PDB file of C-alpha atoms in Angstrom:
ATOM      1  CA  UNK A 135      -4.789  -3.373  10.930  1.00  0.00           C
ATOM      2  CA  UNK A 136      -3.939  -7.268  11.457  1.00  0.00           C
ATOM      3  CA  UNK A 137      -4.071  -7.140   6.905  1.00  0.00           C
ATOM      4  CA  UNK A 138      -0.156  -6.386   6.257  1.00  0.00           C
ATOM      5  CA  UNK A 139      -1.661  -4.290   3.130  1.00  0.00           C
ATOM      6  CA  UNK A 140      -2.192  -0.881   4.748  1.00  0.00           C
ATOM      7  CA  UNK A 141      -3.563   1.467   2.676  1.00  0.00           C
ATOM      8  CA  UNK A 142      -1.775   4.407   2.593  1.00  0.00           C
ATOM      9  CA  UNK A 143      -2.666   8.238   1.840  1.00  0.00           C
ATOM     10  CA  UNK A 144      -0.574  11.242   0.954  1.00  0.00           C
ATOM     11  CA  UNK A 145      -1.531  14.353   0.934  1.00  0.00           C
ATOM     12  CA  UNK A 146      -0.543  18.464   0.909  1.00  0.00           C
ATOM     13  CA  UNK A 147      -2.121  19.695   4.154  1.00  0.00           C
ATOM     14  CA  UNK A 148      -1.609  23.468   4.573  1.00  0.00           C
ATOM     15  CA  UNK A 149      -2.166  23.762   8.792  1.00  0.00           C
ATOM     16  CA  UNK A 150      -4.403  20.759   9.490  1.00  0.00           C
ATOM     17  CA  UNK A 151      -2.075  18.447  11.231  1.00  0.00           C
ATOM     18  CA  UNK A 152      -0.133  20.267  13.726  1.00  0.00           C
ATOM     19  CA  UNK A 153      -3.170  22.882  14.617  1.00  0.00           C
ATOM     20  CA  UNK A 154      -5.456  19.754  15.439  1.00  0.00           C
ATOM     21  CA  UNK A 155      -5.496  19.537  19.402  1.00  0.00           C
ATOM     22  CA  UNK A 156      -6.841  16.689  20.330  1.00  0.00           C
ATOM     23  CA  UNK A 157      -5.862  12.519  19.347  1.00  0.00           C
ATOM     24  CA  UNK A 158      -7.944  11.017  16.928  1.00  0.00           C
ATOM     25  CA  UNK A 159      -8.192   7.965  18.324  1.00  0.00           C
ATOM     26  CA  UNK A 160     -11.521   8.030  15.960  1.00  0.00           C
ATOM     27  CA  UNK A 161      -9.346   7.200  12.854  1.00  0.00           C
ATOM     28  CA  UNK A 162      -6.879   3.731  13.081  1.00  0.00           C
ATOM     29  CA  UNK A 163      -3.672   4.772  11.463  1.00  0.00           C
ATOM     30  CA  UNK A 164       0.133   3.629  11.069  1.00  0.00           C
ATOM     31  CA  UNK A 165       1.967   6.137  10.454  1.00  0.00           C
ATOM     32  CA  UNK A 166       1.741   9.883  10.275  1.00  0.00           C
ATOM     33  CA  UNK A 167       4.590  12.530   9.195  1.00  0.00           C
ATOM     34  CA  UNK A 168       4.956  15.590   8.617  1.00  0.00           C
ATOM     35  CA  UNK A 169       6.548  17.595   5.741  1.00  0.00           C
ATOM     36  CA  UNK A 170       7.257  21.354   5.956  1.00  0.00           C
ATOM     37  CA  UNK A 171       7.384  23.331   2.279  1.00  0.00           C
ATOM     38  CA  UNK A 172       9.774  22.710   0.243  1.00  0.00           C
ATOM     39  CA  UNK A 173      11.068  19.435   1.970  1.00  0.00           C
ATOM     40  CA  UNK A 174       8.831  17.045  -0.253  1.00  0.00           C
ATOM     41  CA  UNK A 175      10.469  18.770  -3.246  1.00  0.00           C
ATOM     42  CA  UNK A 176      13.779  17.411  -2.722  1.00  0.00           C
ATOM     43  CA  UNK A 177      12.758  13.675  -1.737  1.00  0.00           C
ATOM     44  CA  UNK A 178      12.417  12.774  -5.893  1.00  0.00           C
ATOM     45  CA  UNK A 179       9.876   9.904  -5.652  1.00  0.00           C
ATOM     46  CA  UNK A 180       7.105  12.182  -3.662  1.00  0.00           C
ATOM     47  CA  UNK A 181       7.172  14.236  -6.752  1.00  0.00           C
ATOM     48  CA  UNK A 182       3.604  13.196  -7.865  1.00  0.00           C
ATOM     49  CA  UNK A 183       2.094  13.304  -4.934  1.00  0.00           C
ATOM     50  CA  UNK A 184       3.780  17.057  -3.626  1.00  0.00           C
ATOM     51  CA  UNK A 185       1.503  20.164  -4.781  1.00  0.00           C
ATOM     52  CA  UNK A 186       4.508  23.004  -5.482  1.00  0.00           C
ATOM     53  CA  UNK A 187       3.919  25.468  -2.450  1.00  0.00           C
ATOM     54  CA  UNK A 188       2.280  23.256  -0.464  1.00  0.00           C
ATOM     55  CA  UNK A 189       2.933  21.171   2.989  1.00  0.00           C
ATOM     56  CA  UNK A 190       2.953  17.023   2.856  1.00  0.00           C
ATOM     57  CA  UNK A 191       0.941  14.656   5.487  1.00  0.00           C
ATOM     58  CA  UNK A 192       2.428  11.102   4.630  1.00  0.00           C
ATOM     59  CA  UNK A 193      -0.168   9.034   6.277  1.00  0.00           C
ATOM     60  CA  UNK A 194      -1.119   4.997   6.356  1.00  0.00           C
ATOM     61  CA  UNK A 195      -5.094   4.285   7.480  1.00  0.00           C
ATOM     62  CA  UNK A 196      -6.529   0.959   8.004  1.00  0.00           C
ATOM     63  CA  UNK A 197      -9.034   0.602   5.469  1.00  0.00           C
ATOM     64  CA  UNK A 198     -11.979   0.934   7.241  1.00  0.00           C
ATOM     65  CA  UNK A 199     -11.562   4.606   7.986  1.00  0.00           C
ATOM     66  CA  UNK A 200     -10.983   6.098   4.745  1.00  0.00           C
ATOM     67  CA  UNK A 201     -14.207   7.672   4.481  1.00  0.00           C
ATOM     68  CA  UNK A 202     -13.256   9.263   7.984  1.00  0.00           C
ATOM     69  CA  UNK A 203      -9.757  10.342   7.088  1.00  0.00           C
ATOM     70  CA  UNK A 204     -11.015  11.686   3.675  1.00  0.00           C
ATOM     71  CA  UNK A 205     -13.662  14.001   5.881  1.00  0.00           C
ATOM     72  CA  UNK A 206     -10.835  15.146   8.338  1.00  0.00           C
ATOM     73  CA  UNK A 207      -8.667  16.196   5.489  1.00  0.00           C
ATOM     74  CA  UNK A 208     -11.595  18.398   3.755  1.00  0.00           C
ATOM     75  CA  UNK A 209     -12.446  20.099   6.842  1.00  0.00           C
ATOM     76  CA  UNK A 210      -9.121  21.040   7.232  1.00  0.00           C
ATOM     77  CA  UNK A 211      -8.793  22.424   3.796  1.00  0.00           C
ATOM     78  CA  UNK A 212      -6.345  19.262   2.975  1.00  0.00           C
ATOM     79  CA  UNK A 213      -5.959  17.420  -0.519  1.00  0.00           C
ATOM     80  CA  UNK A 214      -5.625  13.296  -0.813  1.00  0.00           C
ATOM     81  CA  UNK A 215      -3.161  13.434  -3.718  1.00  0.00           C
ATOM     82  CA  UNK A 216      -2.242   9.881  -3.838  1.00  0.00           C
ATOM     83  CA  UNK A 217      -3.768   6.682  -2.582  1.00  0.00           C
ATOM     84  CA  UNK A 218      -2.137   3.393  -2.601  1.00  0.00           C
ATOM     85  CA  UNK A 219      -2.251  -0.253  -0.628  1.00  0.00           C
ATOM     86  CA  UNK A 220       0.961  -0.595   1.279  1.00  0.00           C
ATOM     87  CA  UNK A 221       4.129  -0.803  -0.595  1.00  0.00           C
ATOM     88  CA  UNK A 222       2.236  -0.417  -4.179  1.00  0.00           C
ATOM     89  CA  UNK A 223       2.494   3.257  -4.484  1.00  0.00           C
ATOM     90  CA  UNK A 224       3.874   5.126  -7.578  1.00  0.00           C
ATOM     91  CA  UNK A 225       6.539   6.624  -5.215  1.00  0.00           C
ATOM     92  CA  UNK A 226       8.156   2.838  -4.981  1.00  0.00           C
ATOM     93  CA  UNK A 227       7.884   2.057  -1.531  1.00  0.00           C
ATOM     94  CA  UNK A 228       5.986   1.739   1.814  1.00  0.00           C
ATOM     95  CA  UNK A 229       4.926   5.524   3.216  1.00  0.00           C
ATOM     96  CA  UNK A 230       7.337   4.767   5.941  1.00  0.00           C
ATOM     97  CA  UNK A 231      10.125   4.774   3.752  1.00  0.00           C
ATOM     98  CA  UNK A 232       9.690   8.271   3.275  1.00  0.00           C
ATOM     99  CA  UNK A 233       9.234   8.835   7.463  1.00  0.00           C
ATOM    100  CA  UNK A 234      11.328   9.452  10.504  1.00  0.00           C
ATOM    101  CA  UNK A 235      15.202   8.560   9.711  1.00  0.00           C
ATOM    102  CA  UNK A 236      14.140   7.845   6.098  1.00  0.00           C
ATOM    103  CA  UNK A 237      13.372  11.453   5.299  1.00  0.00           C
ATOM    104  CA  UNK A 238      16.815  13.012   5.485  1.00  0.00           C
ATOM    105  CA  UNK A 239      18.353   9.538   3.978  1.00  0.00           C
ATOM    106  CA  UNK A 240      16.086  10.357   0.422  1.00  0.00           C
ATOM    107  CA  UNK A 241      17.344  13.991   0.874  1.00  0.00           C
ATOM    108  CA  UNK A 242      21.154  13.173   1.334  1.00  0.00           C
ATOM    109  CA  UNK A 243      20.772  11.613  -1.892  1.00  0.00           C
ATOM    110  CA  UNK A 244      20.168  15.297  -3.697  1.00  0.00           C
ATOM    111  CA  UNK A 245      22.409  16.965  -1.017  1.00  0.00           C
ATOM    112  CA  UNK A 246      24.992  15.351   1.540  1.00  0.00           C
ATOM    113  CA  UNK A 247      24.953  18.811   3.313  1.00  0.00           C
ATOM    114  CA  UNK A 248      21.470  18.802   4.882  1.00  0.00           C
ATOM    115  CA  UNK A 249      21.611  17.301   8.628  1.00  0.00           C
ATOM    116  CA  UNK A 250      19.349  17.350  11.546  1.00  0.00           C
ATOM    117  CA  UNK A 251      18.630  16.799  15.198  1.00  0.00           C
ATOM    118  CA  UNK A 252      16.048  15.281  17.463  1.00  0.00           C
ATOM    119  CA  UNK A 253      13.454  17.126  19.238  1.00  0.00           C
ATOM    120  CA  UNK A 254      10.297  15.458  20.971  1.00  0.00           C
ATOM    121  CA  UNK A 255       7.648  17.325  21.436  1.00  0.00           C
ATOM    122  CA  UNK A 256       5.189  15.833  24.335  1.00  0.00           C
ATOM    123  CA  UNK A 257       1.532  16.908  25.811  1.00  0.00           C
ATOM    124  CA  UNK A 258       1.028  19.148  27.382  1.00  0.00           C
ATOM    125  CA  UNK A 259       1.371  21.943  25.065  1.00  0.00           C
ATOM    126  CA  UNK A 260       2.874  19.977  22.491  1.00  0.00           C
ATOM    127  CA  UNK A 261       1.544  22.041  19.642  1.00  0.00           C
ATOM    128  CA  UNK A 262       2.583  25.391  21.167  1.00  0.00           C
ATOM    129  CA  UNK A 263       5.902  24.250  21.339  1.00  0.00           C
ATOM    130  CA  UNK A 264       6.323  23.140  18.027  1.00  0.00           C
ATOM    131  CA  UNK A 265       4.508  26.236  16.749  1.00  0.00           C
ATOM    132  CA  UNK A 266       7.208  27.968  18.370  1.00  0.00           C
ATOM    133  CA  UNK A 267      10.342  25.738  16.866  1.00  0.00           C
ATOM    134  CA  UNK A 268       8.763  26.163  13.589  1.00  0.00           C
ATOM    135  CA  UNK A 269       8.892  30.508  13.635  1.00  0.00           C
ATOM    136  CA  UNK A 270      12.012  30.307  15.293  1.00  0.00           C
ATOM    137  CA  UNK A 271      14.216  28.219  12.618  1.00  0.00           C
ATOM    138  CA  UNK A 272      11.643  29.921   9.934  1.00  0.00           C
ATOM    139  CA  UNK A 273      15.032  30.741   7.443  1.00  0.00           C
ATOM    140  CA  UNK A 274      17.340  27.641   8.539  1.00  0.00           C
ATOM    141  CA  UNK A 275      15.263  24.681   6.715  1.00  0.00           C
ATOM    142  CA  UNK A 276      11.800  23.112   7.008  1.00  0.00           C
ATOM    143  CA  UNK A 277      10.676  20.890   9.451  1.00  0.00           C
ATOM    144  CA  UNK A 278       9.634  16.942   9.531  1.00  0.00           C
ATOM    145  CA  UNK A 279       7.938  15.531  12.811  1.00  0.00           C
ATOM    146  CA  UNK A 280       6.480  12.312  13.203  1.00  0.00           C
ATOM    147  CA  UNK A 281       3.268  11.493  15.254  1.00  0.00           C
ATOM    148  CA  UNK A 282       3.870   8.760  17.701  1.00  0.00           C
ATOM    149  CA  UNK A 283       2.853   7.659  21.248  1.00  0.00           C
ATOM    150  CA  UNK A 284       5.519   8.294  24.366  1.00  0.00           C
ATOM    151  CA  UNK A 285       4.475   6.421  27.265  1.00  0.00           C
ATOM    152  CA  UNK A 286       0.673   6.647  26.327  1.00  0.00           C
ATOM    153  CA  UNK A 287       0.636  10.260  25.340  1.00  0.00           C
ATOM    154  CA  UNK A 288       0.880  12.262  21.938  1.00  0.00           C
ATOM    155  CA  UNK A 289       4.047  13.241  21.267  1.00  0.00           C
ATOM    156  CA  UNK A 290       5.915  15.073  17.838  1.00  0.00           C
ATOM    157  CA  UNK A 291       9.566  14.199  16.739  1.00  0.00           C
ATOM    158  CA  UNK A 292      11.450  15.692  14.728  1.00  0.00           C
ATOM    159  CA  UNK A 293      13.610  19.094  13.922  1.00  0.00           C
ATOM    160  CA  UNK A 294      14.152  21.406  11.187  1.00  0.00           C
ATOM    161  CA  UNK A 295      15.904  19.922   8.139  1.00  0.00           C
ATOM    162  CA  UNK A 296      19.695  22.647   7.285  1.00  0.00           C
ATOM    163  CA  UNK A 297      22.813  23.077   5.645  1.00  0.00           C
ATOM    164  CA  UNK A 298      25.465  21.539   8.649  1.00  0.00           C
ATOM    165  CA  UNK A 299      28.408  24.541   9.477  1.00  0.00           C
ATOM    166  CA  UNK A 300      29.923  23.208  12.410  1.00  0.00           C
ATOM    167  CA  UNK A 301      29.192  21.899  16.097  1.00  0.00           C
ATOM    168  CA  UNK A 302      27.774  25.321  17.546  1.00  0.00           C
ATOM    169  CA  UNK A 303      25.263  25.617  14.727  1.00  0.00           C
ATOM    170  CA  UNK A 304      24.279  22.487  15.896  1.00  0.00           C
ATOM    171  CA  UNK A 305      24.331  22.598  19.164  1.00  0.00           C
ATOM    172  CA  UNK A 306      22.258  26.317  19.107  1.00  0.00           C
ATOM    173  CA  UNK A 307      19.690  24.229  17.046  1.00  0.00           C
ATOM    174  CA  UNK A 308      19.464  21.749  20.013  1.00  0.00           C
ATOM    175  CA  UNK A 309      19.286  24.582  22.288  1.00  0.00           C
ATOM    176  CA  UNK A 310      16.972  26.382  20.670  1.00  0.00           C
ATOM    177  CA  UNK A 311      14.294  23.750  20.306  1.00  0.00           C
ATOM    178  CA  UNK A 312      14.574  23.293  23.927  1.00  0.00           C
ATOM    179  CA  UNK A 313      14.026  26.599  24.708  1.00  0.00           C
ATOM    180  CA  UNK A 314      10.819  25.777  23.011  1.00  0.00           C
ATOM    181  CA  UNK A 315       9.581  23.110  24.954  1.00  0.00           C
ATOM    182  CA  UNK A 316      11.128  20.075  23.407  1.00  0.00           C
ATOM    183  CA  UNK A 317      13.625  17.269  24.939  1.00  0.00           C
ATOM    184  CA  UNK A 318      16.477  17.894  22.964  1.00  0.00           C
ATOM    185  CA  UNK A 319      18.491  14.954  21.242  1.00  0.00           C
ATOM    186  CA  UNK A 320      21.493  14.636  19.364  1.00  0.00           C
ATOM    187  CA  UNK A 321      21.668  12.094  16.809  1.00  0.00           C
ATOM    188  CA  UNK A 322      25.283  12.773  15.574  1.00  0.00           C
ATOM    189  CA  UNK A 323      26.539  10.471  17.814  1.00  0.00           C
ATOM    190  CA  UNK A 324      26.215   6.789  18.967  1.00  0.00           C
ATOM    191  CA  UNK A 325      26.590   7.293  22.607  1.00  0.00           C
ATOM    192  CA  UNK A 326      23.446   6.858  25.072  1.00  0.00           C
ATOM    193  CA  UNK A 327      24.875   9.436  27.318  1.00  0.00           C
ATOM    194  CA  UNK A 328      25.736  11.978  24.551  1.00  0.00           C
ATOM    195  CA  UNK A 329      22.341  11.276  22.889  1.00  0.00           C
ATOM    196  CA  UNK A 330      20.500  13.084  25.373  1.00  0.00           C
ATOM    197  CA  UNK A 331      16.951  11.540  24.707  1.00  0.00           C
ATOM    198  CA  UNK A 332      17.138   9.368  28.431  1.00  0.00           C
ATOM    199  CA  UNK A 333      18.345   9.777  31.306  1.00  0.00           C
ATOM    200  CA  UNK A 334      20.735   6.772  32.073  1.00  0.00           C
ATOM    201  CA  UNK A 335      19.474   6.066  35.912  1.00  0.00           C
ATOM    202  CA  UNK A 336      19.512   3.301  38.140  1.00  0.00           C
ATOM    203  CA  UNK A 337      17.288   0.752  35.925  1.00  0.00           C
ATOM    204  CA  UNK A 338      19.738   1.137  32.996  1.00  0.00           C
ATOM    205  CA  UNK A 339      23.103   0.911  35.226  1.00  0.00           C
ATOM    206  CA  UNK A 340      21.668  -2.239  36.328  1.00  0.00           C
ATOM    207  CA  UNK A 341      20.615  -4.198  33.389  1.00  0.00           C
ATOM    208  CA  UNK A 342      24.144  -3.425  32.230  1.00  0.00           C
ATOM    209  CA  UNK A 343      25.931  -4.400  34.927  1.00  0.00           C
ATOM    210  CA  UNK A 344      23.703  -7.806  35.173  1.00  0.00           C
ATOM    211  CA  UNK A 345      24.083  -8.441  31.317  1.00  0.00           C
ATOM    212  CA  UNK A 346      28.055  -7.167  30.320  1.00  0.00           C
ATOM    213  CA  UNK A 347      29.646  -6.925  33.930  1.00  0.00           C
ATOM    214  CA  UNK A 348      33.003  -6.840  31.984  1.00  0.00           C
ATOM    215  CA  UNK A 349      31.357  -4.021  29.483  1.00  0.00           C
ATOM    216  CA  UNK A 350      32.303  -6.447  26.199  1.00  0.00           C
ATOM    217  CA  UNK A 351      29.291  -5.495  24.630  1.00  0.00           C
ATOM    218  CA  UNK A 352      29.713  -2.150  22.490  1.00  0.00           C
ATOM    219  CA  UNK A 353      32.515  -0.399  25.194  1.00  0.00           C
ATOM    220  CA  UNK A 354      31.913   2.954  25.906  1.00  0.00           C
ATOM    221  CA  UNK A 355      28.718   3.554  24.510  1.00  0.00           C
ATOM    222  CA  UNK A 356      27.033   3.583  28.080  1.00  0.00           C
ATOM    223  CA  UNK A 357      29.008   4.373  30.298  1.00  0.00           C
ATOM    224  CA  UNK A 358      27.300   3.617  33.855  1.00  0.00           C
ATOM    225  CA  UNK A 359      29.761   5.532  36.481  1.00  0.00           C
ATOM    226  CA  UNK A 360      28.376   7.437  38.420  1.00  0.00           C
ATOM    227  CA  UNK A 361      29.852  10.317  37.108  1.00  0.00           C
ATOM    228  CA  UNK A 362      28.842  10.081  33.590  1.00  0.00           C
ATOM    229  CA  UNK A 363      25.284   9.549  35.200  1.00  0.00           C
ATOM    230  CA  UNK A 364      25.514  12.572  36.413  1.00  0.00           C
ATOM    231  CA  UNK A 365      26.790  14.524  33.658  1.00  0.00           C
ATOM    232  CA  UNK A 366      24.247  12.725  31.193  1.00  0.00           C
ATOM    233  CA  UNK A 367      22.239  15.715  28.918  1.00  0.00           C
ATOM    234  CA  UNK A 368      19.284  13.473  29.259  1.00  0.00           C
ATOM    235  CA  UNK A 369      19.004  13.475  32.890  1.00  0.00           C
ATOM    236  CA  UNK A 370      20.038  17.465  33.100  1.00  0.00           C
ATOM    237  CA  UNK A 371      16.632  17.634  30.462  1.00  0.00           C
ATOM    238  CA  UNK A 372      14.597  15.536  33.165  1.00  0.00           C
ATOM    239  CA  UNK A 373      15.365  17.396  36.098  1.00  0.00           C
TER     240      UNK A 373
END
């Protein structure tokens, strides 16, 4: 994909994506996301490209593998609804625009109320456990994940997409995908500690202490005493 015009391919996929086991390494790609029913039909520029009912794969393929991304669709029981070179499509902007952070930022547009969390999904079992986020938070709002590598393996992120009540709705969300197999994150805050994607160890106390020994640089958003260490929700997660 060295051509910065990535052709890109949308399309309602019922169960393929998340029920495929194995990387396909087979097919160069840039992006793929995930789009639970009825979560393309509040994002208003997806509206040609959404089938009413159905689940959205927002995908960009390097050209050379259409013909094998338009097979893996059909035996999957998927539908190509619209195909575009990067940034030309009818929905007014690169597929990525309509991925990761971007999803709920086109929704909040419609509705301020809808938040979410962070939950990564990693091999082993990565599929199980997101099969088992998805029936849990079945009535709270449908789900976006995003494909991407994590230190060389497969990995999903994303959470359900709700209505925001207060912190312990949001906090049993957190819990809950955790439960389920996922490293739990919470990105309602701007603190590396609070976060709790990382662990902040010895690497990151460090680098901190080399670069800002007189913490000038964004104060208290990583906090490197040993005691916040220790209390850090990332580092509970990795233990």
């Amino acid at each position: 994909m060295a051509s910065a015009k990535t052709p890109e391919r949308m399309g309602c996929a019922a169960r393929s994506a998340v029920k495929r086991r194995k990387v396909c390494d087979g097919i160069i790609k840039k992006l793929i996301c995930l789009h639970q029913w009825p979560l393309p039909s509040l994002i208003p520029p997806l509206a040609g490209a959404m089938r009413e009912g159905q689940h959205m794969a927002i995908c960009m393929v390097a050209a050379p593998f259409f013909e094998s991304f338009e097979s893996l669709a059909r035996d999957f029981g998927g539908t190509i609804t619209a195909t575009a070179l990067e940034g030309q499509g009818s929905y007014g902007a690169p597929a990525d625009e309509f991925a990761w952070g971007h999803t709920r930022f086109h929704v909040n547009k419609q509705d301020r109320s809808l938040v979410n969390c962070i939950g990564l999904y990693r091999d082993a079992g990565l599929v199980e456990a997101v099969g088992r986020s998805v029936k849990r938070f079945a009535g709270l709002g449908p789900f976006h994940l995003g494909a991407k590598r994590f230190d060389g393996t497969l990995s999903f992120q994303g959470s359900p997409l709700f209505r925001y009540e207060d912190e312990a709705q949001l906090a049993a969300v957190m819990a809950g995908m955790q439960e389920d197999g996922a490293i739990g994150a919470n990105n309602h805050t701007f603190l590396v500690r609070e976060n709790g994607m990382k662990p902040v160890d010895e690497t990151e106390i460090a680098f901190k202490r080399a670069m800002d020994p007189y913490n000038l640089l964004n104060p208290g958003k990583l906090a490197i005493d040993q005691a916040s260490v220790a209390a850090s929700s990332g580092a509970k997660a990795a233990e």
